[in-house]
XYZ file of C-alpha atoms in Angstrom:
513
model
C 8.522 -32.325 5.303
C 8.516 -28.808 6.773
C 9.643 -25.739 4.830
C 12.823 -25.181 6.860
C 13.996 -28.749 6.225
C 13.285 -28.422 2.488
C 15.315 -25.198 2.308
C 18.200 -26.870 4.115
C 18.160 -29.844 1.736
C 18.315 -27.461 -1.229
C 21.308 -25.685 0.362
C 23.057 -29.029 0.888
C 22.456 -30.065 -2.712
C 23.820 -26.743 -4.014
C 26.929 -27.088 -1.822
C 27.312 -30.646 -3.080
C 27.311 -29.555 -6.705
C 29.627 -26.583 -6.200
C 32.160 -28.350 -3.964
C 32.799 -31.282 -6.269
C 33.743 -33.353 -3.214
C 34.800 -36.982 -3.321
C 31.505 -38.880 -3.027
C 33.117 -41.490 -0.735
C 31.958 -40.054 2.552
C 32.299 -41.737 5.956
C 29.620 -43.962 7.398
C 28.156 -42.791 10.723
C 27.120 -45.147 13.537
C 25.650 -43.804 16.786
C 25.135 -46.376 19.540
C 22.870 -44.792 22.144
C 22.277 -46.513 25.479
C 19.329 -45.734 27.752
C 19.728 -44.738 31.417
C 23.326 -45.984 31.454
C 25.218 -44.258 34.243
C 28.667 -42.694 34.222
C 30.140 -45.575 36.246
C 28.224 -48.518 34.788
C 30.951 -49.718 32.400
C 34.130 -51.591 33.247
C 36.227 -48.909 31.562
C 34.631 -46.281 33.822
C 35.421 -48.289 36.924
C 32.486 -50.603 37.671
C 33.910 -53.705 39.395
C 31.275 -56.263 38.361
C 29.968 -55.158 34.948
C 30.940 -57.425 32.061
C 31.427 -55.347 28.914
C 34.322 -56.826 26.886
C 33.184 -55.284 23.606
C 32.859 -51.796 25.051
C 36.249 -52.344 26.673
C 37.647 -53.041 23.217
C 35.872 -50.021 21.734
C 37.502 -47.875 24.415
C 40.899 -49.445 23.812
C 40.640 -48.557 20.124
C 38.888 -45.227 20.612
C 38.780 -41.973 22.535
C 37.110 -42.168 25.934
C 35.544 -38.970 27.275
C 35.556 -38.251 30.986
C 33.564 -35.004 30.689
C 30.802 -35.614 28.158
C 27.278 -34.244 28.635
C 23.725 -34.647 27.420
C 21.326 -31.716 27.257
C 18.740 -33.153 29.634
C 18.559 -35.623 32.512
C 15.658 -37.489 30.837
C 14.975 -39.288 27.542
C 12.931 -37.301 24.996
C 14.642 -33.909 25.308
C 18.070 -35.547 25.335
C 17.294 -37.429 22.108
C 15.928 -34.312 20.432
C 19.176 -32.479 21.123
C 21.341 -35.335 19.882
C 19.565 -35.364 16.528
C 19.249 -31.583 16.056
C 22.271 -30.065 17.812
C 19.844 -27.737 19.600
C 18.674 -27.475 23.171
C 15.288 -29.140 23.578
C 13.759 -25.874 24.755
C 14.163 -24.407 21.260
C 12.319 -27.277 19.590
C 9.500 -27.488 22.139
C 10.459 -30.906 23.520
C 9.660 -29.840 27.060
C 8.703 -30.333 29.832
C 9.527 -33.950 30.598
C 9.149 -36.861 28.201
C 6.587 -38.004 25.671
C 4.172 -40.775 26.657
C 2.057 -42.910 24.308
C -0.905 -40.505 24.314
C 1.176 -37.340 23.740
C -0.230 -35.539 20.714
C 3.018 -33.727 19.901
C 6.509 -34.732 18.876
C 9.762 -33.406 17.499
C 8.519 -30.662 15.157
C 8.882 -31.515 11.497
C 10.627 -28.211 10.816
C 13.568 -29.324 12.960
C 16.469 -30.669 10.885
C 17.848 -33.993 12.129
C 21.205 -35.631 11.431
C 19.315 -37.963 9.092
C 18.000 -34.965 7.131
C 21.548 -33.618 6.865
C 22.821 -36.887 5.407
C 19.899 -38.121 3.311
C 20.315 -35.608 0.439
C 23.987 -36.597 0.222
C 23.006 -40.110 -0.803
C 23.235 -41.682 2.643
C 20.960 -44.545 3.614
C 19.566 -43.499 6.995
C 18.268 -46.027 9.510
C 17.130 -46.025 13.116
C 16.859 -49.231 15.089
C 15.429 -49.157 18.603
C 13.951 -46.447 20.784
C 12.719 -43.234 19.122
C 10.880 -41.409 21.939
C 10.278 -38.238 19.948
C 6.571 -38.685 19.373
C 4.200 -40.744 17.261
C 1.368 -38.324 16.614
C -1.761 -38.603 14.527
C -1.345 -41.258 11.842
C 2.330 -41.566 12.794
C 3.222 -38.061 11.643
C 6.190 -37.782 14.055
C 7.716 -41.210 13.395
C 11.346 -41.333 12.174
C 10.399 -42.001 8.554
C 8.988 -38.454 8.508
C 12.193 -37.068 10.054
C 14.766 -38.104 7.429
C 15.119 -41.823 8.152
C 14.732 -44.271 5.283
C 13.925 -47.147 7.604
C 12.873 -47.707 11.174
C 12.525 -50.778 13.349
C 11.659 -50.150 16.958
C 9.387 -49.297 19.849
C 8.675 -45.539 19.641
C 9.072 -44.827 23.363
C 10.314 -46.384 26.597
C 9.304 -50.003 27.056
C 7.970 -49.298 30.550
C 5.232 -47.140 29.011
C 3.168 -50.217 28.249
C 1.920 -53.205 30.216
C 4.733 -55.710 30.819
C 4.251 -59.342 31.737
C 7.685 -60.918 31.444
C 11.129 -59.676 30.575
C 13.379 -62.713 30.877
C 13.460 -66.261 29.595
C 11.643 -68.408 30.526
C 8.611 -66.305 31.423
C 10.236 -64.659 34.411
C 8.160 -61.705 35.514
C 9.505 -58.188 35.243
C 11.268 -56.873 38.324
C 9.812 -53.367 38.201
C 6.452 -51.825 37.359
C 5.247 -50.619 33.967
C 2.373 -48.391 32.865
C -0.816 -50.340 32.214
C -3.124 -47.519 31.128
C -1.743 -47.447 27.573
C -1.718 -49.877 24.668
C 0.807 -52.711 24.666
C 4.311 -51.909 23.392
C 4.160 -51.709 19.575
C 7.087 -52.822 17.425
C 7.121 -50.709 14.266
C 8.692 -51.561 10.940
C 8.555 -48.269 9.079
C 5.085 -46.897 9.727
C 3.417 -50.259 10.384
C 3.072 -52.207 13.619
C 4.356 -55.760 13.175
C 4.124 -56.986 16.756
C 2.028 -55.829 19.701
C 2.986 -56.433 22.435
C 6.649 -56.503 21.501
C 8.440 -59.566 22.870
C 11.279 -58.215 24.998
C 12.993 -61.604 25.177
C 13.617 -61.563 21.407
C 13.849 -57.802 20.893
C 17.653 -57.700 20.980
C 17.889 -60.283 18.202
C 15.451 -58.355 16.017
C 17.270 -55.065 16.519
C 20.689 -56.581 16.033
C 19.795 -58.482 12.865
C 18.366 -55.346 11.288
C 21.421 -53.293 12.283
C 23.846 -55.824 10.842
C 21.948 -55.912 7.569
C 21.906 -52.115 7.332
C 25.692 -52.301 7.463
C 26.218 -55.299 5.191
C 23.671 -54.315 2.543
C 24.863 -50.740 2.170
C 28.528 -51.676 2.320
C 27.953 -54.172 -0.492
C 26.256 -51.486 -2.577
C 28.929 -48.878 -1.813
C 26.257 -46.650 -0.269
C 27.269 -44.502 2.727
C 24.987 -45.102 5.696
C 23.899 -43.557 8.957
C 22.880 -46.117 11.570
C 21.317 -44.794 14.767
C 21.081 -47.842 17.042
C 19.125 -46.656 20.081
C 19.151 -49.414 22.691
C 16.370 -49.842 25.242
C 18.996 -51.226 27.602
C 19.498 -50.344 30.432
C 16.152 -48.641 31.058
C 13.716 -50.407 33.356
C 12.163 -52.918 33.290
C 15.395 -54.788 32.813
C 15.181 -57.542 30.226
C 17.403 -59.953 28.355
C 17.020 -62.909 25.995
C 17.804 -66.524 26.743
C 21.470 -66.164 25.842
C 22.136 -63.509 28.501
C 19.719 -64.320 31.308
C 21.600 -65.190 34.538
C 25.010 -64.830 32.900
C 26.495 -62.032 35.021
C 27.175 -61.510 38.683
C 25.549 -58.077 38.522
C 22.054 -59.564 38.253
C 19.270 -58.254 36.026
C 21.048 -54.989 35.242
C 24.235 -56.848 34.374
C 22.374 -59.276 32.110
C 20.777 -56.448 30.155
C 24.090 -54.605 29.950
C 25.796 -57.766 28.678
C 23.176 -57.994 25.929
C 23.807 -54.356 24.999
C 27.541 -55.043 24.955
C 26.945 -57.983 22.628
C 25.151 -55.648 20.218
C 28.102 -53.238 20.228
C 30.532 -56.073 19.569
C 28.544 -57.515 16.687
C 28.087 -54.111 15.054
C 31.842 -53.513 15.183
C 32.543 -57.012 13.850
C 30.132 -56.444 10.953
C 31.793 -53.149 10.061
C 35.109 -54.981 9.821
C 33.651 -57.959 7.960
C 31.992 -55.634 5.448
C 35.273 -53.818 4.859
C 34.062 -50.396 6.035
C 35.543 -50.135 9.534
C 38.259 -47.726 8.378
C 35.648 -45.457 6.826
C 33.177 -45.391 9.728
C 32.840 -42.952 12.612
C 31.345 -44.668 15.687
C 30.053 -42.947 18.812
C 28.786 -44.780 21.886
C 27.090 -42.829 24.667
C 23.969 -42.680 26.876
C 20.880 -40.477 26.907
C 21.095 -39.474 30.597
C 22.317 -40.642 33.963
C 21.240 -43.790 35.816
C 17.760 -44.360 37.205
C 18.736 -44.780 40.838
C 15.135 -45.315 41.911
C 15.523 -49.016 41.032
C 18.339 -49.265 43.540
C 20.234 -52.585 43.210
C 18.823 -53.252 39.740
C 19.382 -49.641 38.708
C 22.467 -47.988 37.274
C 25.403 -46.263 38.896
C 26.821 -42.757 38.646
C 29.955 -43.565 40.637
C 31.504 -40.542 42.321
C 29.061 -38.163 40.619
C 26.210 -36.661 42.638
C 22.652 -37.997 42.153
C 21.425 -39.387 38.830
C 18.616 -39.321 36.299
C 16.148 -36.468 36.576
C 18.550 -34.016 38.257
C 20.928 -31.346 37.010
C 23.666 -32.599 39.281
C 26.580 -34.252 37.454
C 25.132 -37.751 37.859
C 22.097 -36.735 35.826
C 23.823 -35.312 32.757
C 27.470 -36.409 32.620
C 27.541 -39.722 30.760
C 30.002 -42.270 29.387
C 31.099 -41.642 25.802
C 33.541 -43.360 23.447
C 34.353 -42.195 19.913
C 36.112 -44.502 17.475
C 37.320 -44.326 13.882
C 40.121 -46.698 12.953
C 43.076 -44.772 11.589
C 41.495 -41.381 12.225
C 40.932 -41.115 15.992
C 43.983 -41.686 18.183
C 43.078 -44.025 21.076
C 43.239 -42.585 24.569
C 41.277 -40.608 27.155
C 40.322 -36.967 27.074
C 39.353 -34.547 29.810
C 38.095 -32.051 27.225
C 34.407 -31.064 27.252
C 32.038 -32.625 24.756
C 28.291 -33.053 24.363
C 25.722 -34.829 22.224
C 24.830 -31.322 21.066
C 28.161 -31.307 19.226
C 27.490 -34.391 17.108
C 25.392 -32.759 14.362
C 27.802 -29.853 13.644
C 30.754 -32.264 13.793
C 29.097 -34.593 11.301
C 28.373 -31.620 9.047
C 32.078 -30.815 9.116
C 33.003 -34.430 8.407
C 30.808 -34.639 5.310
C 31.537 -31.110 4.084
C 28.185 -29.352 4.369
C 27.087 -26.338 6.443
C 24.993 -26.832 9.578
C 21.258 -26.102 9.303
C 20.455 -22.400 9.045
C 19.077 -21.996 12.527
C 20.465 -21.565 16.042
C 22.797 -24.492 16.697
C 23.969 -25.003 20.274
C 26.559 -27.635 19.428
C 30.113 -26.932 18.300
C 32.343 -28.745 15.828
C 34.712 -30.928 17.881
C 36.598 -32.331 14.879
C 39.888 -30.861 16.119
C 39.475 -32.698 19.416
C 38.512 -35.977 17.758
C 40.906 -36.117 14.842
C 43.846 -33.933 15.833
C 44.022 -34.450 19.587
C 43.459 -30.736 20.083
C 41.450 -28.702 22.538
C 37.695 -28.738 22.516
C 36.066 -25.473 21.392
C 33.442 -26.093 24.077
C 34.177 -24.267 27.331
C 30.627 -23.999 28.684
C 27.544 -26.096 29.193
C 24.004 -25.248 30.290
C 21.778 -27.480 32.419
C 17.998 -27.524 32.031
C 15.854 -29.563 34.450
C 13.344 -32.283 33.616
C 10.371 -29.998 34.226
C 11.865 -26.970 32.538
C 9.792 -23.782 32.590
C 10.535 -20.441 30.925
C 9.917 -18.686 34.250
C 12.940 -20.402 35.776
C 15.110 -21.198 32.781
C 18.543 -22.632 33.437
C 19.232 -24.487 36.642
C 23.005 -24.563 36.327
C 25.909 -23.372 34.187
C 29.315 -24.916 33.690
C 32.089 -22.563 32.541
C 35.511 -24.121 32.152
C 35.919 -26.287 35.248
C 33.443 -24.355 37.389
C 29.761 -25.108 37.824
C 27.203 -22.729 39.354
C 23.796 -23.987 40.521
C 21.108 -21.291 40.394
C 18.434 -23.844 41.288
C 18.663 -27.370 42.629
C 15.988 -30.049 42.778
C 15.814 -33.764 43.507
C 13.957 -36.375 41.486
C 12.074 -39.607 41.991
C 14.425 -41.093 39.389
C 17.327 -40.437 41.745
C 15.605 -42.562 44.418
C 13.286 -41.535 47.268
C 15.636 -43.489 49.571
C 18.887 -42.005 48.296
C 21.510 -41.594 51.020
C 21.944 -38.016 49.784
C 18.804 -35.979 50.649
C 19.603 -33.530 47.821
C 18.793 -36.267 45.302
C 15.401 -37.300 46.711
C 12.092 -36.046 45.288
C 11.458 -34.402 48.658
C 14.226 -31.935 47.732
C 11.985 -29.370 46.055
C 13.166 -26.662 43.704
C 15.413 -24.328 45.679
C 16.842 -21.027 44.437
C 20.406 -20.133 45.398
C 21.656 -16.572 45.673
C 24.571 -16.538 45.374
C 24.530 -19.702 43.286
C 26.296 -22.763 44.646
C 29.732 -23.034 43.079
C 31.894 -26.126 42.548
C 35.259 -26.741 40.929
C 34.518 -29.924 38.970
C 38.171 -30.639 38.254
C 38.864 -30.963 41.962
C 35.378 -31.842 43.179
C 33.337 -33.795 40.592
C 31.065 -35.014 43.400
C 29.857 -31.435 44.059
C 30.551 -31.643 47.766
C 32.378 -28.400 48.567
C 30.521 -25.172 47.862
C 32.845 -22.261 47.036
C 30.187 -19.568 46.650
C 31.019 -17.787 49.915
C 34.749 -17.816 49.304
C 35.760 -14.318 48.190
C 38.552 -15.771 46.066
C 35.877 -17.032 43.669
C 33.730 -13.897 43.451
C 35.110 -13.017 40.018
C 34.363 -16.538 38.754
C 30.714 -16.211 39.792
C 30.484 -12.855 38.055
C 31.912 -14.313 34.871
C 29.528 -17.265 34.953
C 26.580 -14.918 35.465
C 27.619 -13.052 32.308
C 27.876 -16.321 30.378
C 24.417 -17.305 31.630
C 22.879 -13.957 30.675
C 24.414 -14.059 27.196
C 23.054 -17.535 26.550
C 19.577 -16.911 27.935
C 19.306 -13.780 25.761
C 19.462 -16.120 22.735
C 16.924 -18.622 24.037
C 13.500 -18.601 22.443
C 11.335 -21.374 23.854
C 9.505 -23.327 21.202
C 5.865 -24.143 21.830
C 5.661 -27.103 24.188
C 5.009 -30.332 22.300
C 4.203 -32.202 25.493
C 1.134 -30.287 26.615
C -1.655 -32.113 24.770
C -2.717 -35.705 25.261
C -5.281 -37.923 23.543
C -5.745 -41.705 23.369
C -6.357 -41.276 19.630
C -2.587 -41.232 18.999
C -1.787 -44.351 21.019
C -0.382 -46.951 18.589
C -2.800 -49.817 18.006
C -2.319 -52.480 15.354
C -6.027 -53.242 14.927
C -7.731 -49.931 15.655
C -10.670 -49.467 16.067
C -11.243 -52.285 18.503
C -12.902 -52.898 21.849
C -12.160 -52.840 24.742
C -9.441 -50.238 24.145
C -6.538 -50.290 24.940
C -6.440 -53.979 25.911
C -7.674 -55.077 22.484
C -4.553 -53.800 20.668
C -2.828 -57.149 20.297
C -1.562 -58.826 17.153
C 1.425 -60.383 15.444
C 1.658 -59.846 11.722
C 3.456 -62.392 9.576
C 6.654 -61.697 7.695
C 4.723 -62.231 4.488
C 2.130 -59.603 5.416
C 4.653 -56.920 6.211
C 7.731 -58.072 4.259
C 9.581 -58.087 7.551
C 13.180 -58.147 6.436
C 16.040 -59.554 8.431
C 14.007 -61.010 11.263
C 15.078 -64.203 13.048
């Protein structure tokens, strides 16, 4: 554990002793979807998605219509969720980690798990990590404040894939075949390689339910970070959900995700802790439109994954806490950056002693008040210090200083601005949109003199923020096959030889079907 994290833990323990707070603190559950678009859920308007459990979560919770993630791709978005800091500060740039990336989320970053662990919380992550593996697993979650971990440490397309549906139906989109097969970790040990996608949901769900039931029975507060692989490509689903929806492969995977949400909520109620549990459901970025009819949907928002248009970074989000959060919809601004400082407020400890980009949105969540967030900053997938921010939102206005398309928003997209052929373009004056009236970013106001003062104000906001930004050393610049997870290393021929399935007895694999 890095020095900064140790200092923070000592501060938390001192605050704990001096405050004399009631030790019965709330449980925290974060349900994090992958590549789920703004309009992919029934409650956000999709006409053929089948998500009854998420519908119920929205009925009982607060649905956000203007909720943002810090990046339009996986790794940097996840880093910001867990740290409350823009990914540029922690060095999780540019792009995403792949299996042979030597770096990871730096150990001196303080995660939500490291906030809660010294308070007596049991901390668990189930699912996708995507913040590095590193030499001898140095960047795995169990070195970042998590007591237990069951999951594949990156996207499941970053490994060879043979079949994704029962019975032995081939995957409908391509995967990387230059790396080792997808490893399923239990703690720091690989228990299955390649991971079986057709039974992965059951494994993840069983572990999640036991995290809840075991800790509830012990009276131990818990933090469960359930990071779904759904609905990232390749789409997959187990026997129970294959061919069960009219939306096809995407719908089947989404139905399986929805089942996980429903069973988690049912277990919270069964274990008697629903009224003492804060639940947040959201997604890591916008939809991967490149997969077209088996991809996601951003609805009326422009473009999708990989871009700094609204479709890339505005995501669905539902917060629920029975008896504490009044059900409804909010147009107030929120972000995954805000989750760490809000949790700190909920459990009565100060945020980590470093630059935190999130704000405490407790007043919005629990009192129906205004959000303290009135601005948001958009960094691109391939962020570079030379260019910095691509866009700034201030109140309802958004200014684009640079725009760029992305392969993940589809080379065949009907909108040429979304395609990868739309190279980085500087705008002076910046493009300006009123997102309250024009969430699709169709009508540029930059040449309207009535908005000149708005552009000036946004430029000041941008300059103030960028003056605080110190880019951390890039963690995604070095690559070596030595860090690729392999259950029987050294072996030959590498990486094809990395295949095994350890028994429950060998690895004490708890809670597996």
